[in-house]
Coordinates of C-alpha atoms and ligand atoms in Angstrom, one line a residue:
M802 CA 87.3 132.4 115.2
N803 CA 89.4 130.7 112.6
I804 CA 88.6 131.1 108.8
A805 CA 88.7 127.3 108.6
D806 CA 85.8 127.1 111.0
Y807 CA 83.5 128.7 108.4
K808 CA 81.7 126.5 105.8
D809 CA 78.8 126.2 103.5
V810 CA 77.2 128.5 100.9
Y811 CA 74.3 130.5 102.3
V812 CA 71.7 132.3 100.2
F813 CA 69.3 135.0 101.4
A814 CA 65.9 133.7 100.1
E815 CA 64.2 137.0 99.5
Q816 CA 60.4 136.9 99.7
R817 CA 57.8 139.5 99.2
D818 CA 54.2 139.0 100.2
G819 CA 55.2 135.4 100.9
N820 CA 56.4 134.8 97.3
I821 CA 60.0 133.7 96.8
Q822 CA 61.7 136.2 94.5
S823 CA 63.2 134.9 91.3
V824 CA 66.7 136.1 92.2
A825 CA 66.8 133.8 95.2
L826 CA 66.2 130.8 93.0
E827 CA 68.9 132.1 90.6
L828 CA 71.3 132.5 93.5
L829 CA 70.5 128.9 94.7
G830 CA 71.5 127.7 91.2
K831 CA 74.9 129.4 91.5
A832 CA 75.3 128.4 95.1
R833 CA 74.7 124.7 94.2
Q834 CA 77.7 124.9 91.7
L835 CA 79.9 126.7 94.3
A836 CA 79.0 124.3 97.1
D837 CA 79.6 121.2 94.8
D838 CA 83.1 122.6 94.0
L839 CA 83.8 123.0 97.7
G840 CA 82.2 119.8 98.7
E841 CA 79.9 121.7 101.1
K842 CA 76.2 122.4 101.6
V843 CA 73.8 125.0 100.2
V844 CA 71.8 126.7 103.0
A845 CA 68.8 129.1 102.3
V846 CA 67.8 131.6 104.9
L847 CA 64.1 132.4 104.8
L848 CA 62.7 135.1 106.9
G849 CA 59.0 136.2 107.2
K850 CA 55.7 135.4 108.8
G851 CA 53.8 132.2 107.8
I852 CA 56.4 131.3 105.1
A853 CA 57.7 127.9 106.3
A854 CA 55.7 126.2 103.6
K855 CA 57.9 127.9 101.0
A856 CA 61.0 125.9 102.2
Q857 CA 60.4 123.1 99.8
E858 CA 60.5 125.5 96.8
L859 CA 64.1 126.4 97.9
I860 CA 65.1 122.8 98.3
A861 CA 63.8 122.0 94.8
A862 CA 65.9 124.9 93.5
G863 CA 69.1 123.5 95.1
A864 CA 69.2 124.1 98.9
D865 CA 70.3 121.2 101.2
K866 CA 69.0 123.0 104.2
V867 CA 66.6 125.9 104.9
M868 CA 66.8 128.0 108.0
V869 CA 63.3 129.5 108.6
V870 CA 62.9 132.4 110.9
E871 CA 59.2 133.2 111.5
N872 CA 58.2 136.3 113.4
D873 CA 55.5 139.0 113.1
I874 CA 58.2 141.6 112.8
L875 CA 59.7 139.9 109.8
E876 CA 56.5 140.0 107.7
H877 CA 57.6 143.0 105.7
Y878 CA 61.3 143.8 105.1
M879 CA 62.8 146.2 107.6
T880 CA 66.5 146.8 107.9
E881 CA 67.1 146.3 111.6
P882 CA 65.1 143.1 112.4
Y883 CA 66.4 141.4 109.2
T884 CA 69.9 142.4 110.0
Q885 CA 69.6 141.2 113.6
A886 CA 68.1 137.8 112.5
I887 CA 70.7 137.1 109.8
T888 CA 73.6 138.3 112.0
Q889 CA 72.6 135.8 114.7
I890 CA 72.6 133.1 112.1
I891 CA 76.0 134.2 110.7
K892 CA 77.5 134.3 114.2
E893 CA 76.2 130.9 115.2
Q894 CA 76.4 129.0 112.0
L895 CA 79.6 130.5 110.5
P896 CA 78.8 130.5 106.8
S897 CA 81.8 130.7 104.4
I898 CA 79.9 132.4 101.6
F899 CA 76.7 134.5 101.8
L900 CA 74.9 135.5 98.6
I901 CA 72.2 138.2 98.4
G902 CA 70.1 139.4 95.4
A903 CA 71.0 143.0 94.4
T904 CA 67.3 144.1 94.7
T905 CA 66.3 147.2 96.6
I906 CA 66.0 145.0 99.7
G907 CA 69.3 143.2 99.1
R908 CA 71.1 146.5 98.4
D909 CA 69.9 147.8 101.8
L910 CA 70.5 144.5 103.7
G911 CA 73.9 143.5 102.3
P912 CA 76.0 146.5 103.5
R913 CA 74.4 146.4 106.9
L914 CA 75.2 142.7 107.3
S915 CA 78.8 143.0 106.1
A916 CA 79.4 146.0 108.5
R917 CA 77.9 144.2 111.4
N918 CA 79.8 141.0 110.8
V919 CA 83.0 142.9 110.0
T920 CA 83.6 141.4 106.6
G921 CA 83.7 142.6 102.9
L922 CA 80.9 142.8 100.4
T923 CA 81.3 142.8 96.6
A924 CA 78.3 144.4 95.0
D925 CA 76.7 143.6 91.6
C926 CA 78.8 140.5 90.8
T927 CA 78.5 139.1 87.3
K928 CA 80.6 136.0 87.9
L929 CA 81.3 133.8 91.0
E930 CA 83.8 131.0 91.0
I931 CA 85.8 129.0 93.5
G932 CA 89.6 129.7 93.1
E933 CA 92.5 127.3 93.6
D934 CA 92.8 128.0 97.3
R935 CA 89.0 127.6 97.9
Q936 CA 88.5 131.3 97.9
L937 CA 85.4 132.9 96.4
M938 CA 86.4 134.8 93.3
M939 CA 83.9 137.6 92.9
T940 CA 84.0 139.4 89.5
R941 CA 82.2 142.6 88.7
P942 CA 82.5 145.5 86.2
A943 CA 84.8 148.3 87.3
F944 CA 85.8 151.7 85.9
G945 CA 82.4 152.3 84.2
G946 CA 82.3 148.8 82.8
N947 CA 85.6 149.1 80.9
L948 CA 87.3 146.3 82.8
M949 CA 86.2 143.4 85.0
A950 CA 87.7 143.2 88.5
T951 CA 88.0 140.0 90.4
I952 CA 87.8 140.6 94.2
L953 CA 88.8 138.2 97.0
C954 CA 87.9 138.5 100.7
K955 CA 90.8 136.6 102.1
D956 CA 90.9 137.6 105.8
H957 CA 87.3 137.8 106.8
R958 CA 84.2 135.6 106.7
P959 CA 81.6 135.2 105.3
Q960 CA 82.6 136.2 101.8
M961 CA 79.6 138.3 100.8
S962 CA 78.4 139.2 97.4
T963 CA 75.3 140.7 95.8
V964 CA 74.1 139.6 92.4
R965 CA 71.5 141.4 90.3
P966 CA 68.4 139.6 89.2
G967 CA 68.8 137.9 85.8
V968 CA 72.6 137.4 86.0
M969 CA 72.7 133.8 87.3
Q970 CA 70.7 130.9 86.0
K971 CA 68.1 129.0 88.0
A972 CA 68.6 125.2 88.2
T973 CA 65.6 123.2 86.8
P974 CA 63.4 122.7 89.9
D975 CA 63.5 119.1 91.2
A976 CA 60.5 118.5 93.4
S977 CA 61.9 115.1 94.5
R978 CA 65.0 116.7 96.2
K979 CA 65.1 116.2 99.9
G980 CA 66.4 118.7 102.4
E981 CA 66.4 119.7 106.0
V982 CA 64.1 122.5 107.3
V983 CA 65.2 124.1 110.6
N984 CA 63.0 126.5 112.5
Y985 CA 65.5 129.0 113.8
E986 CA 64.8 131.0 117.0
V987 CA 66.2 134.5 117.1
T988 CA 66.5 136.8 120.1
F989 CA 65.7 140.3 118.9
D990 CA 67.0 143.5 120.5
M991 CA 63.6 145.3 120.5
E992 CA 65.0 148.6 121.7
K993 CA 66.9 149.0 118.5
I994 CA 64.0 147.7 116.4
N995 CA 61.4 150.0 118.0
R996 CA 63.4 153.0 116.8
V997 CA 61.8 152.6 113.4
K998 CA 58.1 151.8 112.9
L999 CA 56.5 150.6 109.7
V1000 CA 53.4 152.7 109.4
K1001 CA 52.1 151.6 106.0
V1002 CA 53.1 149.6 103.0
V1003 CA 52.1 151.6 99.8
K1004 CA 52.3 149.7 96.6
E1005 CA 53.0 151.4 93.3
D1006 CA 49.6 151.5 91.6
K1007 CA 50.9 151.2 88.0
V1008 CA 51.7 147.6 87.1
V1009 CA 55.1 147.8 85.7
A1010 CA 56.2 144.7 83.6
D1011 CA 59.5 143.3 84.8
I1012 CA 61.7 143.3 81.8
A1013 CA 64.1 140.8 83.6
E1014 CA 61.3 138.2 83.4
A1015 CA 60.3 138.8 79.7
K1016 CA 61.1 136.1 77.2
V1017 CA 61.1 138.6 74.3
L1018 CA 62.4 142.1 74.5
I1019 CA 62.2 144.7 71.8
S1020 CA 64.7 147.3 72.9
G1021 CA 65.1 150.8 71.6
G1022 CA 67.9 153.3 71.6
R1023 CA 68.6 156.8 70.5
G1024 CA 67.8 155.7 66.9
V1025 CA 64.2 155.3 67.9
Q1026 CA 64.1 159.0 68.5
N1027 CA 60.8 159.6 70.3
K1028 CA 57.6 158.2 71.8
E1029 CA 56.1 157.6 68.3
G1030 CA 59.2 155.5 67.5
F1031 CA 58.6 153.4 70.6
D1032 CA 54.9 152.9 69.6
K1033 CA 56.3 151.0 66.6
L1034 CA 58.4 148.9 68.9
E1035 CA 55.4 148.3 71.2
A1036 CA 53.4 147.0 68.2
L1037 CA 56.1 144.5 67.3
A1038 CA 56.5 143.4 71.0
K1039 CA 52.7 142.8 71.0
Q1040 CA 52.9 140.5 68.0
L1041 CA 55.7 138.5 69.7
G1042 CA 54.2 138.5 73.2
G1043 CA 57.1 140.5 74.5
E1044 CA 57.9 143.8 76.3
V1045 CA 59.7 146.9 75.3
S1046 CA 63.0 147.9 76.9
S1047 CA 65.4 150.7 76.3
S1048 CA 69.0 151.9 76.4
R1049 CA 70.0 154.5 78.9
A1050 CA 70.0 157.2 76.2
M1051 CA 66.3 157.1 76.0
V1052 CA 65.8 157.0 79.7
D1053 CA 68.0 160.0 80.2
A1054 CA 66.0 161.7 77.4
G1055 CA 62.9 161.2 79.6
I1056 CA 61.2 159.0 76.9
M1057 CA 61.4 155.7 78.8
D1058 CA 61.1 154.8 82.4
H1059 CA 64.2 153.7 84.3
S1060 CA 62.5 150.4 85.2
R1061 CA 62.9 149.5 81.4
Q1062 CA 66.5 150.3 81.1
V1063 CA 68.9 147.5 80.2
G1064 CA 72.6 147.7 81.2
Q1065 CA 75.1 148.3 83.8
T1066 CA 73.0 150.9 85.6
G1067 CA 69.7 149.3 84.6
K1068 CA 68.6 145.7 84.5
T1069 CA 70.4 142.6 83.4
V1070 CA 68.2 140.6 81.1
R1071 CA 68.5 137.1 79.5
P1072 CA 65.5 136.7 77.2
A1073 CA 65.1 134.1 74.5
L1074 CA 65.0 137.0 72.0
Y1075 CA 66.6 140.5 72.4
M1076 CA 66.0 142.8 69.5
A1077 CA 68.2 145.9 69.7
C1078 CA 66.7 148.7 67.5
G1079 CA 68.8 151.8 67.0
I1080 CA 71.2 150.9 69.9
S1081 CA 74.9 151.4 69.2
G1082 CA 76.1 148.7 71.6
A1083 CA 78.1 150.6 74.2
I1084 CA 79.9 148.3 76.7
Q1085 CA 77.6 149.5 79.5
H1086 CA 74.6 148.4 77.5
L1087 CA 76.1 145.1 76.5
A1088 CA 76.8 144.3 80.1
G1089 CA 73.0 144.0 80.6
M1090 CA 72.0 141.9 77.6
E1091 CA 74.9 140.0 76.0
E1092 CA 73.8 136.7 77.7
S1093 CA 70.5 136.8 75.8
E1094 CA 69.9 133.6 73.8
L1095 CA 69.3 135.2 70.4
I1096 CA 70.3 138.8 69.7
V1097 CA 68.9 140.5 66.6
A1098 CA 70.2 144.0 65.9
I1099 CA 68.8 146.7 63.5
N1100 CA 71.1 149.6 62.9
K1101 CA 71.7 151.9 60.0
D1102 CA 75.4 151.9 60.7
K1103 CA 77.0 148.6 59.6
F1104 CA 80.0 149.3 61.9
A1105 CA 77.9 149.7 65.0
P1106 CA 79.5 147.6 67.9
I1107 CA 76.1 145.9 68.6
F1108 CA 76.7 143.8 65.5
N1109 CA 79.7 142.2 67.3
V1110 CA 77.4 140.5 69.8
A1111 CA 74.4 140.0 67.4
D1112 CA 73.5 136.6 66.1
L1113 CA 71.6 138.3 63.3
G1114 CA 72.2 141.8 62.0
I1115 CA 70.0 143.9 59.8
V1116 CA 71.6 147.1 58.4
G1117 CA 68.9 149.6 57.7
D1118 CA 66.3 152.1 59.0
L1119 CA 64.4 150.7 62.0
H1120 CA 61.5 153.0 61.3
K1121 CA 60.9 151.1 58.1
I1122 CA 62.0 147.6 59.2
V1123 CA 60.1 147.3 62.5
P1124 CA 56.6 148.1 61.0
M1125 CA 57.4 145.7 58.1
L1126 CA 58.2 142.9 60.6
T1127 CA 55.0 143.7 62.6
E1128 CA 52.9 143.6 59.5
K1129 CA 54.4 140.3 58.3
L1130 CA 53.9 138.7 61.7
A1131 CA 50.3 139.9 61.9
S1132 CA 49.6 138.5 58.4
M1133 CA 51.0 135.1 59.4
K1134 CA 48.6 134.7 62.3
Ligands
FAD11 P1 73.8 155.9 70.7 O1 75.1 155.4 71.2 O2 73.7 157.3 70.3 O3 73.4 154.9 69.4 C1 72.3 155.2 68.6 C2 72.4 154.1 67.5 O4 71.2 154.2 66.7 C3 73.6 154.4 66.5 O5 74.3 153.2 66.4 C4 72.9 154.7 65.2 O6 73.6 154.2 64.1 C5 71.6 154.0 65.3 N1 70.5 154.7 64.5 C6 70.1 156.0 64.5 N2 69.1 156.1 63.7 C7 68.7 154.9 63.3 C8 67.7 154.4 62.4 N3 66.7 155.2 61.9 N4 67.6 153.1 62.2 C9 68.5 152.2 62.7 N5 69.5 152.6 63.5 C10 69.6 153.9 63.8 N6 73.8 152.7 78.6 C11 72.8 151.8 78.7 O7 72.1 151.5 77.7 N7 72.5 151.1 79.9 C12 73.2 151.3 81.0 O8 72.8 150.7 82.0 C13 74.2 152.3 81.0 N8 75.0 152.5 82.1 C14 76.0 153.4 82.0 C15 76.9 153.6 83.1 C16 78.0 154.4 83.0 C17 78.8 154.5 84.2 C18 78.2 155.1 81.8 C19 79.4 156.0 81.7 C20 77.4 155.0 80.7 C21 76.3 154.1 80.8 N9 75.5 153.9 79.7 C22 74.5 153.0 79.8 C23 75.5 154.8 78.5 C24 76.3 154.2 77.4 O9 77.6 154.5 77.5 C25 75.8 154.7 76.0 O10 75.9 156.1 76.0 C26 74.3 154.4 75.7 O11 74.1 153.0 75.8 C27 74.0 154.8 74.3 O12 72.7 154.5 74.0 P2 72.2 154.2 72.5 O13 72.9 153.0 71.9 O14 70.7 154.2 72.5 O15 72.6 155.6 71.7

C-alpha cells in the first residue's frame, strides 16, 4: 500500500461503562485542527455494547464520521478484541493519523495496534502539528523532560500517537453539527480472543477525585512537610471548591497518593487556578501544570523557579499564608 493512499485523522473514542472519556473529546478537538490543516476528515472509532447513541456526542465534539463497532465482547475493554476490531478498521480504511488517549486502556492498546499494523507510536505527546510536507510532527518530552523531541513517522502509516488526558483542549460542543454514523462489522478471530477470559470487573471502592478535571487545584510540595500541612491545603481547597494535588516529592515520601501527582510522571492538569504551595518548580513538575489559566505560587525562596511561570507570586511561609487565606475566604462568605 502506498503512503498516499492513507488519509483522515482517526481518534479512538474511549468509553467506560458507556461514558465517553474526556480525553477522547480533547483528542477530537486536536484532530479537528489537524484535519482542517490537511483538508481531510475526522473519524471517531467507538467500540462497545449498546453505545451507538453516543456517536452524536463525538460529532458535536468535532468528528465528521463515527465508526461504531457493537459487540458483546467489546462491552469491557480487553486487549485482543479491541486490537482486532481496530486493526480491521485500519487495514480497510487506511487512516493517515490515529490518536489514542494515554490512559491505562490507551497505553495498553496503542503499542499493540502499532505492532500489529507495523507502524510507529509516539507516546505521551504534548504537541501535535502538521509539518510542511503534511507529516504529523509529534512532540514529547525527552531525557527526563530536559528537552522536547519532535518525532516523525515518515515511512509507515498510520502515524500513531498517545496523548495524556488534560493536554489538548476540547472544542466547544456544537450539537447542531452533522456527521455520518457507520455501523462497522468486524470479523473476530475467537480462537485468539478465547485465550483470555474476563472473569470479573472489580471497581476501586474509594472514590478518587480526578485532579485532571478539577477547576481549582491547591498543590503541595516538600515545603508542606507532612499530613498536617496537607490538612491546611485541604481546608483552603474546600473554601474554593477545589481539590488538593501534589508534587512527586510528597508522593515519593508516601504522604500523597500517586493519583494526585502533577507532572511528567503524574497527571497533566489545566485548571482555572493552580496554587503551588512549597513547590520549587522543577521542569518535570512544570510539564504537568504550566498550561493552567492562573498560577499562584507561595514559596519562601524568592528565587524558586516556580515564580518564572507564576502569574502571582507570594514570598513567604505557606504554613502561615494558607490558613490566613482560608480564614479570609471563610469570613467573606
Ligand atoms: P523541592 O524541590 O524540594 O522544593 C520544595 C520547595 O518548597 C522549595 O522551593 C522551598 O523553598 C519551598 N519551601 C520549603 N518550606 C516552605 C515553606 N514553609 N513555605 C513556603 N515554601 C517552602 N516531580 C513532580 O512534581 N512531578 C513529576 O511528575 C515528576 N516526574 C519526574 C520524572 C523524572 C524522570 C525525574 C527525574 C523527576 C521527576 N520529578 C517530578 C521530580 C522533580 O525533579 C522534583 O524533584 C520535584 O518536583 C520536587 O518537588 P518539590 O518542588 O515538592 O520539592
